[in-house]
Structure formats: C-alpha cells, structure tokens
Amino acid sequence: DGPAPADGPAPADSGKPTDGGQPPAADSATDGAPPARDASSDGVVTYGQAYSGGQFHLGPVDWDETQWHNACAPPTKYAPAVRAAEGTLLAGLWNGIPNVAGYCDACILVTTAKGKTALLRVVTYGATSNNSIDVSPQAYAILDSGEFPRAMTWKFAKCPDTGKIMYEFQTGSSEWWTSFWVRNARVPITKVEVKSQNHDFRSMTRGSDGTLTDASGFGKGPFTIRLTGLDGAQIVESFNWPAAGIAGQTLTGANFK
C-alpha cells in the first residue's frame, strides 16, 4: 500500500468531491530559515504568516469519513490510537497551500471575525476557496456565531501536549521499501531524515497522503529518525528493527516541548 493521492474535503457549499492537489516535491513543508514564532492572546504559540481571506465551512471533517476521505489517512482511515491523541477538533486545508501534504497532522489556530478561536488538527486537504478551511462538527460548534460569510484567519500553531509522537508504518513496509506517517507531533514538521543500515541521514520523500518514504528501504537493523520542526527544534529518536518486522508497526518517541 504505497503512497497514493487521496481525496480531500469539499466545502459544504460545493456539492462535489475534490481532488487531493499536487504532492509536494520533497518532504519540506517550508524552505529557508524558521519563521518567526509568536504567542496569541490566549497563549497559543503560532508560526509564520496569517492566512486570511477565507472562510470556515462544516466539511464535515471527521475520523469516520462520513462524506470525504481524509487525505492524510491510509485507506483504512486513521488508527484508533492516533484519533485518541489528536482529538475531535479537526480541519482540512485548501490544497493551494504550498507543500500542503507536509502539514498533515499539524495544528492551526483559527480566529473568526467575531473573535472566536479554536486550535484544530489538520487531517486532510482539498479544493476550496483561497485559504478557506473545512472543519469537524465539534470545531464548527466552537467557531460558528451564525454569521455569513464565515470569515476567519488562521496560522500554524503548536499543538497541545497529548502524549508521544507516533511513527505509523505502512502495511507494505519492509527492509526494502520503508514508509511511515509522523503522527501527533506538537510542532509542524519541515524535514524528516533517517539514518539506517543502508545510508547515513537522508531526507525522506513526502507523498501526497503525508507519508515519508525511503524507496530503497532502511535495511534490516537499527535506524534513527531525525525530525526538524517549523521552529527549528529537532528530535532524534533511535529504534531497533521490530522482531515481527516493520510492516504495520506503530513506534512511539519523545515529542517537541
């Protein structure tokens, strides 16, 4: 089950499915120096520019994919452990955001024109108007004041502390082809590198479903994953090769502070 494009959400007003956009050329969500970081009025750490001019829509975005497949999920949907960690305040981004798949499982802070705010987890993306987002019913209930248009701005943000980072390996992974998702990271990820039996640290290739893939495989033995966050912070985590093999395994490690 190698990486494949996945459909993102459609805005509630569109009445049609969407495509998943174009996969990023590499694993980096952004290039160059880390963006400035700041804190909102409610203390949430945010990163970089504000995305304005869009609206929030009731997708709906949900774990059960009642209407739309989540573009950051495998065909079998998000795993129960990831759902439990990432919560029910969910969002889908506009697929015009550069390298949008690199923001799978990141968080955004949304502020409406009426002054309501919510910290949401990105689990999908698709076609909608510029900088608009689709949200889960739970998020919509927090943000909605009955207004129209539902104007808002959003910024990438630090997620709440809900436990460890999860490295969810695809069921087709092996020592010859190795691919995984990074779930529940507190900081948006800009680079994922792996040192393995086959090579020194090397950037993984980002797929349109958010997976990170080494097409030549890690080789059978210990490996080290290095994550770089949008704020420049890094996590380095080493693992032994699982006795039962890597396919379908979920490994856990330290999260960003």
Short mmCIF file of the C-alpha atoms (twelve columns), coordinates in Angstrom:
data_MODEL
# 
_entry.id   MODEL 
# 
loop_
_atom_site.group_PDB 
_atom_site.id 
_atom_site.type_symbol 
_atom_site.label_atom_id 
_atom_site.label_alt_id 
_atom_site.label_comp_id 
_atom_site.label_asym_id 
_atom_site.label_seq_id 
_atom_site.Cartn_x 
_atom_site.Cartn_y 
_atom_site.Cartn_z 
_atom_site.pdbx_PDB_model_num 
ATOM 1   C CA . ASP A 1   0.000   0.000  0.000  1 
ATOM 2   C CA . GLY A 2   2.442   2.621  -1.221 1 
ATOM 3   C CA . PRO A 3   1.546   6.294  -1.116 1 
ATOM 4   C CA . ALA A 4   -1.222  7.374  -3.430 1 
ATOM 5   C CA . PRO A 5   -3.159  10.598 -3.875 1 
ATOM 6   C CA . ALA A 6   -6.213  10.841 -1.684 1 
ATOM 7   C CA . ASP A 7   -9.321  12.947 -1.965 1 
ATOM 8   C CA . GLY A 8   -9.567  15.873 0.398  1 
ATOM 9   C CA . PRO A 9   -12.696 17.504 1.777  1 
ATOM 10  C CA . ALA A 10  -15.152 19.520 -0.227 1 
ATOM 11  C CA . PRO A 11  -16.538 22.732 1.160  1 
ATOM 12  C CA . ALA A 12  -20.084 22.350 2.400  1 
ATOM 13  C CA . ASP A 13  -21.335 24.704 -0.293 1 
ATOM 14  C CA . SER A 14  -19.712 22.965 -3.267 1 
ATOM 15  C CA . GLY A 15  -21.759 19.775 -3.596 1 
ATOM 16  C CA . LYS A 16  -18.913 17.898 -5.276 1 
ATOM 17  C CA . PRO A 17  -15.901 15.778 -4.359 1 
ATOM 18  C CA . THR A 18  -12.439 17.259 -4.591 1 
ATOM 19  C CA . ASP A 19  -9.057  16.159 -5.721 1 
ATOM 20  C CA . GLY A 20  -6.118  15.884 -3.390 1 
ATOM 21  C CA . GLY A 21  -3.978  18.536 -5.070 1 
ATOM 22  C CA . GLN A 22  -0.402  18.019 -6.170 1 
ATOM 23  C CA . PRO A 23  2.080   16.168 -3.949 1 
ATOM 24  C CA . PRO A 24  4.983   18.228 -2.676 1 
ATOM 25  C CA . ALA A 25  8.264   17.793 -4.474 1 
ATOM 26  C CA . ALA A 26  10.096  16.967 -1.242 1 
ATOM 27  C CA . ASP A 27  9.449   16.407 2.436  1 
ATOM 28  C CA . SER A 28  9.949   20.023 3.462  1 
ATOM 29  C CA . ALA A 29  6.840   21.974 4.379  1 
ATOM 30  C CA . THR A 30  8.767   25.223 4.188  1 
ATOM 31  C CA . ASP A 31  12.170  26.274 2.976  1 
ATOM 32  C CA . GLY A 32  14.798  28.583 4.379  1 
ATOM 33  C CA . ALA A 33  15.068  29.984 7.887  1 
ATOM 34  C CA . PRO A 34  12.470  29.096 10.518 1 
ATOM 35  C CA . PRO A 35  9.548   31.543 10.557 1 
ATOM 36  C CA . ALA A 36  9.056   33.974 13.387 1 
ATOM 37  C CA . ARG A 37  7.148   32.483 16.273 1 
ATOM 38  C CA . ASP A 38  4.764   34.393 18.467 1 
ATOM 39  C CA . ALA A 39  2.023   33.837 21.014 1 
ATOM 40  C CA . SER A 40  -1.630  34.652 20.504 1 
ATOM 41  C CA . SER A 41  -3.729  36.430 23.113 1 
ATOM 42  C CA . ASP A 42  -4.751  33.095 24.600 1 
ATOM 43  C CA . GLY A 43  -1.160  31.882 24.913 1 
ATOM 44  C CA . VAL A 44  -1.020  29.507 21.940 1 
ATOM 45  C CA . VAL A 45  2.346   29.567 20.149 1 
ATOM 46  C CA . THR A 46  1.919   30.314 16.441 1 
ATOM 47  C CA . TYR A 47  4.316   30.326 13.491 1 
ATOM 48  C CA . GLY A 48  4.733   32.497 10.419 1 
ATOM 49  C CA . GLN A 49  2.156   34.320 8.379  1 
ATOM 50  C CA . ALA A 50  -1.574  34.624 8.916  1 
ATOM 51  C CA . TYR A 51  -3.695  33.066 6.160  1 
ATOM 52  C CA . SER A 52  -6.589  35.439 5.518  1 
ATOM 53  C CA . GLY A 53  -9.409  35.994 3.062  1 
ATOM 54  C CA . GLY A 54  -11.009 32.582 3.528  1 
ATOM 55  C CA . GLN A 55  -13.967 31.130 5.389  1 
ATOM 56  C CA . PHE A 56  -14.564 28.146 7.647  1 
ATOM 57  C CA . HIS A 57  -17.058 25.525 6.470  1 
ATOM 58  C CA . LEU A 58  -18.646 22.489 8.072  1 
ATOM 59  C CA . GLY A 59  -16.928 19.893 5.847  1 
ATOM 60  C CA . PRO A 60  -17.704 17.780 7.698  1 
ATOM 61  C CA . VAL A 61  -14.190 16.597 8.547  1 
ATOM 62  C CA . ASP A 62  -14.401 13.535 10.788 1 
ATOM 63  C CA . TRP A 63  -12.485 10.387 11.674 1 
ATOM 64  C CA . ASP A 64  -15.181 8.114  10.252 1 
ATOM 65  C CA . GLU A 65  -15.030 9.876  6.865  1 
ATOM 66  C CA . THR A 66  -18.811 10.104 6.668  1 
ATOM 67  C CA . GLN A 67  -18.609 12.148 3.457  1 
ATOM 68  C CA . TRP A 68  -14.975 12.628 2.452  1 
ATOM 69  C CA . HIS A 69  -11.782 10.619 2.765  1 
ATOM 70  C CA . ASN A 70  -9.140  12.290 4.927  1 
ATOM 71  C CA . ALA A 71  -6.200  12.955 2.615  1 
ATOM 72  C CA . CYS A 72  -3.644  12.338 5.390  1 
ATOM 73  C CA . ALA A 73  -5.041  8.894  6.235  1 
ATOM 74  C CA . PRO A 74  -4.438  5.407  4.840  1 
ATOM 75  C CA . PRO A 75  -7.331  3.691  3.012  1 
ATOM 76  C CA . THR A 76  -8.233  2.053  6.339  1 
ATOM 77  C CA . LYS A 77  -8.687  5.509  7.961  1 
ATOM 78  C CA . TYR A 78  -6.844  6.917  10.954 1 
ATOM 79  C CA . ALA A 79  -5.818  4.408  13.632 1 
ATOM 80  C CA . PRO A 80  -7.720  4.490  16.958 1 
ATOM 81  C CA . ALA A 81  -4.606  5.470  18.945 1 
ATOM 82  C CA . VAL A 82  -3.984  8.469  16.683 1 
ATOM 83  C CA . ARG A 83  -7.623  9.553  16.896 1 
ATOM 84  C CA . ALA A 84  -7.481  9.416  20.682 1 
ATOM 85  C CA . ALA A 85  -4.320  11.536 20.799 1 
ATOM 86  C CA . GLU A 86  -5.302  14.119 18.182 1 
ATOM 87  C CA . GLY A 87  -8.861  14.729 19.396 1 
ATOM 88  C CA . THR A 88  -12.010 15.797 17.559 1 
ATOM 89  C CA . LEU A 89  -11.220 19.423 16.668 1 
ATOM 90  C CA . LEU A 90  -10.222 18.739 13.060 1 
ATOM 91  C CA . ALA A 91  -9.532  20.764 9.930  1 
ATOM 92  C CA . GLY A 92  -8.931  20.394 6.215  1 
ATOM 93  C CA . LEU A 93  -6.733  22.937 4.427  1 
ATOM 94  C CA . TRP A 94  -7.073  24.489 0.985  1 
ATOM 95  C CA . ASN A 95  -4.962  22.443 -1.416 1 
ATOM 96  C CA . GLY A 96  -3.374  25.613 -2.800 1 
ATOM 97  C CA . ILE A 97  -1.141  25.902 0.276  1 
ATOM 98  C CA . PRO A 98  2.412   25.099 -0.939 1 
ATOM 99  C CA . ASN A 99  3.553   21.589 0.028  1 
ATOM 100 C CA . VAL A 100 0.215   21.091 1.758  1 
ATOM 101 C CA . ALA A 101 0.757   17.374 2.479  1 
ATOM 102 C CA . GLY A 102 3.724   18.374 4.624  1 
ATOM 103 C CA . TYR A 103 1.234   19.812 7.116  1 
ATOM 104 C CA . CYS A 104 -0.633  16.566 7.731  1 
ATOM 105 C CA . ASP A 105 -1.252  16.267 11.493 1 
ATOM 106 C CA . ALA A 106 -0.046  19.814 12.214 1 
ATOM 107 C CA . CYS A 107 -2.201  22.265 14.174 1 
ATOM 108 C CA . ILE A 108 -3.691  25.606 13.177 1 
ATOM 109 C CA . LEU A 109 -5.124  28.380 15.336 1 
ATOM 110 C CA . VAL A 110 -8.306  29.772 13.803 1 
ATOM 111 C CA . THR A 111 -9.699  33.196 14.728 1 
ATOM 112 C CA . THR A 112 -13.073 34.243 13.351 1 
ATOM 113 C CA . ALA A 113 -14.147 37.782 12.503 1 
ATOM 114 C CA . LYS A 114 -16.454 37.520 15.532 1 
ATOM 115 C CA . GLY A 115 -13.472 36.845 17.797 1 
ATOM 116 C CA . LYS A 116 -13.933 33.129 18.432 1 
ATOM 117 C CA . THR A 117 -10.849 30.888 18.392 1 
ATOM 118 C CA . ALA A 118 -10.108 27.176 18.146 1 
ATOM 119 C CA . LEU A 119 -6.926  25.108 17.893 1 
ATOM 120 C CA . LEU A 120 -7.511  22.468 15.210 1 
ATOM 121 C CA . ARG A 121 -5.612  19.427 13.932 1 
ATOM 122 C CA . VAL A 122 -5.079  19.141 10.154 1 
ATOM 123 C CA . VAL A 123 -6.073  15.701 8.861  1 
ATOM 124 C CA . THR A 124 -6.959  16.433 5.248  1 
ATOM 125 C CA . TYR A 125 -6.910  18.970 2.415  1 
ATOM 126 C CA . GLY A 126 -8.828  19.597 -0.796 1 
ATOM 127 C CA . ALA A 127 -10.326 22.080 -3.223 1 
ATOM 128 C CA . THR A 128 -11.989 25.103 -1.666 1 
ATOM 129 C CA . SER A 129 -11.616 28.873 -1.957 1 
ATOM 130 C CA . ASN A 130 -8.265  30.507 -1.194 1 
ATOM 131 C CA . ASN A 131 -7.184  29.990 2.427  1 
ATOM 132 C CA . SER A 132 -10.559 28.558 3.431  1 
ATOM 133 C CA . ILE A 133 -10.806 25.523 5.691  1 
ATOM 134 C CA . ASP A 134 -13.271 22.723 6.319  1 
ATOM 135 C CA . VAL A 135 -13.786 21.702 9.930  1 
ATOM 136 C CA . SER A 136 -15.287 18.978 12.089 1 
ATOM 137 C CA . PRO A 137 -18.732 19.376 13.690 1 
ATOM 138 C CA . GLN A 138 -17.068 19.874 17.080 1 
ATOM 139 C CA . ALA A 139 -14.849 22.652 15.723 1 
ATOM 140 C CA . TYR A 140 -17.763 24.256 13.887 1 
ATOM 141 C CA . ALA A 141 -19.762 24.374 17.118 1 
ATOM 142 C CA . ILE A 142 -16.966 26.397 18.741 1 
ATOM 143 C CA . LEU A 143 -16.347 28.774 15.829 1 
ATOM 144 C CA . ASP A 144 -19.826 29.429 14.452 1 
ATOM 145 C CA . SER A 145 -21.775 32.515 15.522 1 
ATOM 146 C CA . GLY A 146 -24.416 32.150 12.816 1 
ATOM 147 C CA . GLU A 147 -22.617 34.654 10.624 1 
ATOM 148 C CA . PHE A 148 -22.209 34.562 6.842  1 
ATOM 149 C CA . PRO A 149 -19.755 34.821 5.306  1 
ATOM 150 C CA . ARG A 150 -17.904 32.863 7.985  1 
ATOM 151 C CA . ALA A 151 -14.746 34.993 7.732  1 
ATOM 152 C CA . MET A 152 -11.634 33.943 9.644  1 
ATOM 153 C CA . THR A 153 -7.848  33.897 9.619  1 
ATOM 154 C CA . TRP A 154 -5.580  31.070 10.677 1 
ATOM 155 C CA . LYS A 155 -1.924  30.418 11.493 1 
ATOM 156 C CA . PHE A 156 0.123   27.287 12.041 1 
ATOM 157 C CA . ALA A 157 0.405   26.655 15.766 1 
ATOM 158 C CA . LYS A 158 1.860   24.413 18.453 1 
ATOM 159 C CA . CYS A 159 -0.449  21.520 19.275 1 
ATOM 160 C CA . PRO A 160 -1.480  20.685 22.838 1 
ATOM 161 C CA . ASP A 161 0.581   18.096 24.694 1 
ATOM 162 C CA . THR A 162 -1.346  14.851 24.215 1 
ATOM 163 C CA . GLY A 163 1.485   12.369 24.526 1 
ATOM 164 C CA . LYS A 164 4.168   10.869 22.362 1 
ATOM 165 C CA . ILE A 165 4.909   11.183 18.661 1 
ATOM 166 C CA . MET A 166 3.751   8.112  16.748 1 
ATOM 167 C CA . TYR A 167 5.598   6.691  13.744 1 
ATOM 168 C CA . GLU A 168 2.921   4.731  11.896 1 
ATOM 169 C CA . PHE A 169 4.483   2.433  9.285  1 
ATOM 170 C CA . GLN A 170 2.576   1.475  6.173  1 
ATOM 171 C CA . THR A 171 1.461   -2.139 5.941  1 
ATOM 172 C CA . GLY A 172 3.605   -2.616 2.839  1 
ATOM 173 C CA . SER A 173 6.792   -1.502 4.594  1 
ATOM 174 C CA . SER A 174 9.817   -3.780 4.709  1 
ATOM 175 C CA . GLU A 175 13.613  -3.540 4.796  1 
ATOM 176 C CA . TRP A 176 13.470  -2.978 1.002  1 
ATOM 177 C CA . TRP A 177 10.759  -0.254 0.938  1 
ATOM 178 C CA . THR A 178 10.020  1.679  4.122  1 
ATOM 179 C CA . SER A 179 7.286   4.261  4.591  1 
ATOM 180 C CA . PHE A 180 5.564   5.863  7.561  1 
ATOM 181 C CA . TRP A 181 3.475   8.759  8.859  1 
ATOM 182 C CA . VAL A 182 4.544   11.054 11.690 1 
ATOM 183 C CA . ARG A 183 1.500   11.491 13.945 1 
ATOM 184 C CA . ASN A 184 0.773   13.730 16.928 1 
ATOM 185 C CA . ALA A 185 3.855   15.969 16.665 1 
ATOM 186 C CA . ARG A 186 3.331   19.212 18.586 1 
ATOM 187 C CA . VAL A 187 5.208   21.344 16.016 1 
ATOM 188 C CA . PRO A 188 4.674   21.346 12.221 1 
ATOM 189 C CA . ILE A 189 7.407   19.242 10.597 1 
ATOM 190 C CA . THR A 190 9.658   20.692 7.886  1 
ATOM 191 C CA . LYS A 191 12.099  17.816 7.419  1 
ATOM 192 C CA . VAL A 192 12.244  14.095 8.197  1 
ATOM 193 C CA . GLU A 193 15.593  12.303 7.844  1 
ATOM 194 C CA . VAL A 194 16.563  8.710  8.520  1 
ATOM 195 C CA . LYS A 195 19.900  7.041  9.205  1 
ATOM 196 C CA . SER A 196 19.705  3.303  8.591  1 
ATOM 197 C CA . GLN A 197 21.641  0.166  7.710  1 
ATOM 198 C CA . ASN A 198 21.667  1.355  4.113  1 
ATOM 199 C CA . HIS A 199 22.691  5.011  4.436  1 
ATOM 200 C CA . ASP A 200 23.596  7.963  6.647  1 
ATOM 201 C CA . PHE A 201 20.957  10.624 7.354  1 
ATOM 202 C CA . ARG A 202 18.863  11.123 4.243  1 
ATOM 203 C CA . SER A 203 15.682  13.140 3.685  1 
ATOM 204 C CA . MET A 204 12.562  11.079 3.187  1 
ATOM 205 C CA . THR A 205 10.251  11.691 0.230  1 
ATOM 206 C CA . ARG A 206 6.869   13.161 1.165  1 
ATOM 207 C CA . GLY A 207 3.818   11.629 -0.507 1 
ATOM 208 C CA . SER A 208 0.502   13.340 -1.194 1 
ATOM 209 C CA . ASP A 209 -1.027  11.376 1.703  1 
ATOM 210 C CA . GLY A 210 1.566   12.728 4.135  1 
ATOM 211 C CA . THR A 211 3.733   9.602  4.186  1 
ATOM 212 C CA . LEU A 212 7.536   9.726  4.374  1 
ATOM 213 C CA . THR A 213 9.128   7.078  2.162  1 
ATOM 214 C CA . ASP A 214 12.567  5.578  1.595  1 
ATOM 215 C CA . ALA A 215 12.136  3.819  -1.738 1 
ATOM 216 C CA . SER A 216 15.298  1.751  -1.215 1 
ATOM 217 C CA . GLY A 217 14.358  0.754  2.335  1 
ATOM 218 C CA . PHE A 218 16.087  1.055  5.692  1 
ATOM 219 C CA . GLY A 219 17.654  -2.386 5.635  1 
ATOM 220 C CA . LYS A 220 17.030  -4.818 8.473  1 
ATOM 221 C CA . GLY A 221 18.578  -3.345 11.604 1 
ATOM 222 C CA . PRO A 222 18.583  -0.325 13.939 1 
ATOM 223 C CA . PHE A 223 17.616  3.040  12.480 1 
ATOM 224 C CA . THR A 224 17.428  6.651  13.633 1 
ATOM 225 C CA . ILE A 225 14.765  9.211  12.700 1 
ATOM 226 C CA . ARG A 226 15.521  12.942 12.884 1 
ATOM 227 C CA . LEU A 227 12.631  15.416 12.787 1 
ATOM 228 C CA . THR A 228 13.037  19.162 12.272 1 
ATOM 229 C CA . GLY A 229 10.161  21.397 13.325 1 
ATOM 230 C CA . LEU A 230 8.945   24.644 11.820 1 
ATOM 231 C CA . ASP A 231 10.603  26.460 14.733 1 
ATOM 232 C CA . GLY A 232 13.985  24.814 14.054 1 
ATOM 233 C CA . ALA A 233 13.783  22.407 17.004 1 
ATOM 234 C CA . GLN A 234 14.870  18.812 16.377 1 
ATOM 235 C CA . ILE A 235 14.029  15.391 17.751 1 
ATOM 236 C CA . VAL A 236 16.364  12.438 17.198 1 
ATOM 237 C CA . GLU A 237 14.933  9.004  18.000 1 
ATOM 238 C CA . SER A 238 16.621  5.604  17.567 1 
ATOM 239 C CA . PHE A 239 14.798  2.278  17.204 1 
ATOM 240 C CA . ASN A 240 15.668  -1.374 16.888 1 
ATOM 241 C CA . TRP A 241 14.162  -3.258 13.974 1 
ATOM 242 C CA . PRO A 242 10.981  -4.917 15.315 1 
ATOM 243 C CA . ALA A 243 11.254  -8.690 15.674 1 
ATOM 244 C CA . ALA A 244 7.929   -9.094 13.864 1 
ATOM 245 C CA . GLY A 245 9.042   -6.815 11.025 1 
ATOM 246 C CA . ILE A 246 8.254   -3.177 10.337 1 
ATOM 247 C CA . ALA A 247 5.022   -3.622 8.329  1 
ATOM 248 C CA . GLY A 248 2.061   -2.013 10.076 1 
ATOM 249 C CA . GLN A 249 4.036   -1.199 13.225 1 
ATOM 250 C CA . THR A 250 3.486   1.958  15.272 1 
ATOM 251 C CA . LEU A 251 6.572   3.090  17.197 1 
ATOM 252 C CA . THR A 252 6.494   5.940  19.705 1 
ATOM 253 C CA . GLY A 253 9.018   8.519  20.833 1 
ATOM 254 C CA . ALA A 254 9.530   11.864 22.544 1 
ATOM 255 C CA . ASN A 255 7.548   14.907 21.446 1 
ATOM 256 C CA . PHE A 256 8.552   18.533 20.991 1 
ATOM 257 C CA . LYS A 257 8.490   20.605 24.185 1 
# 
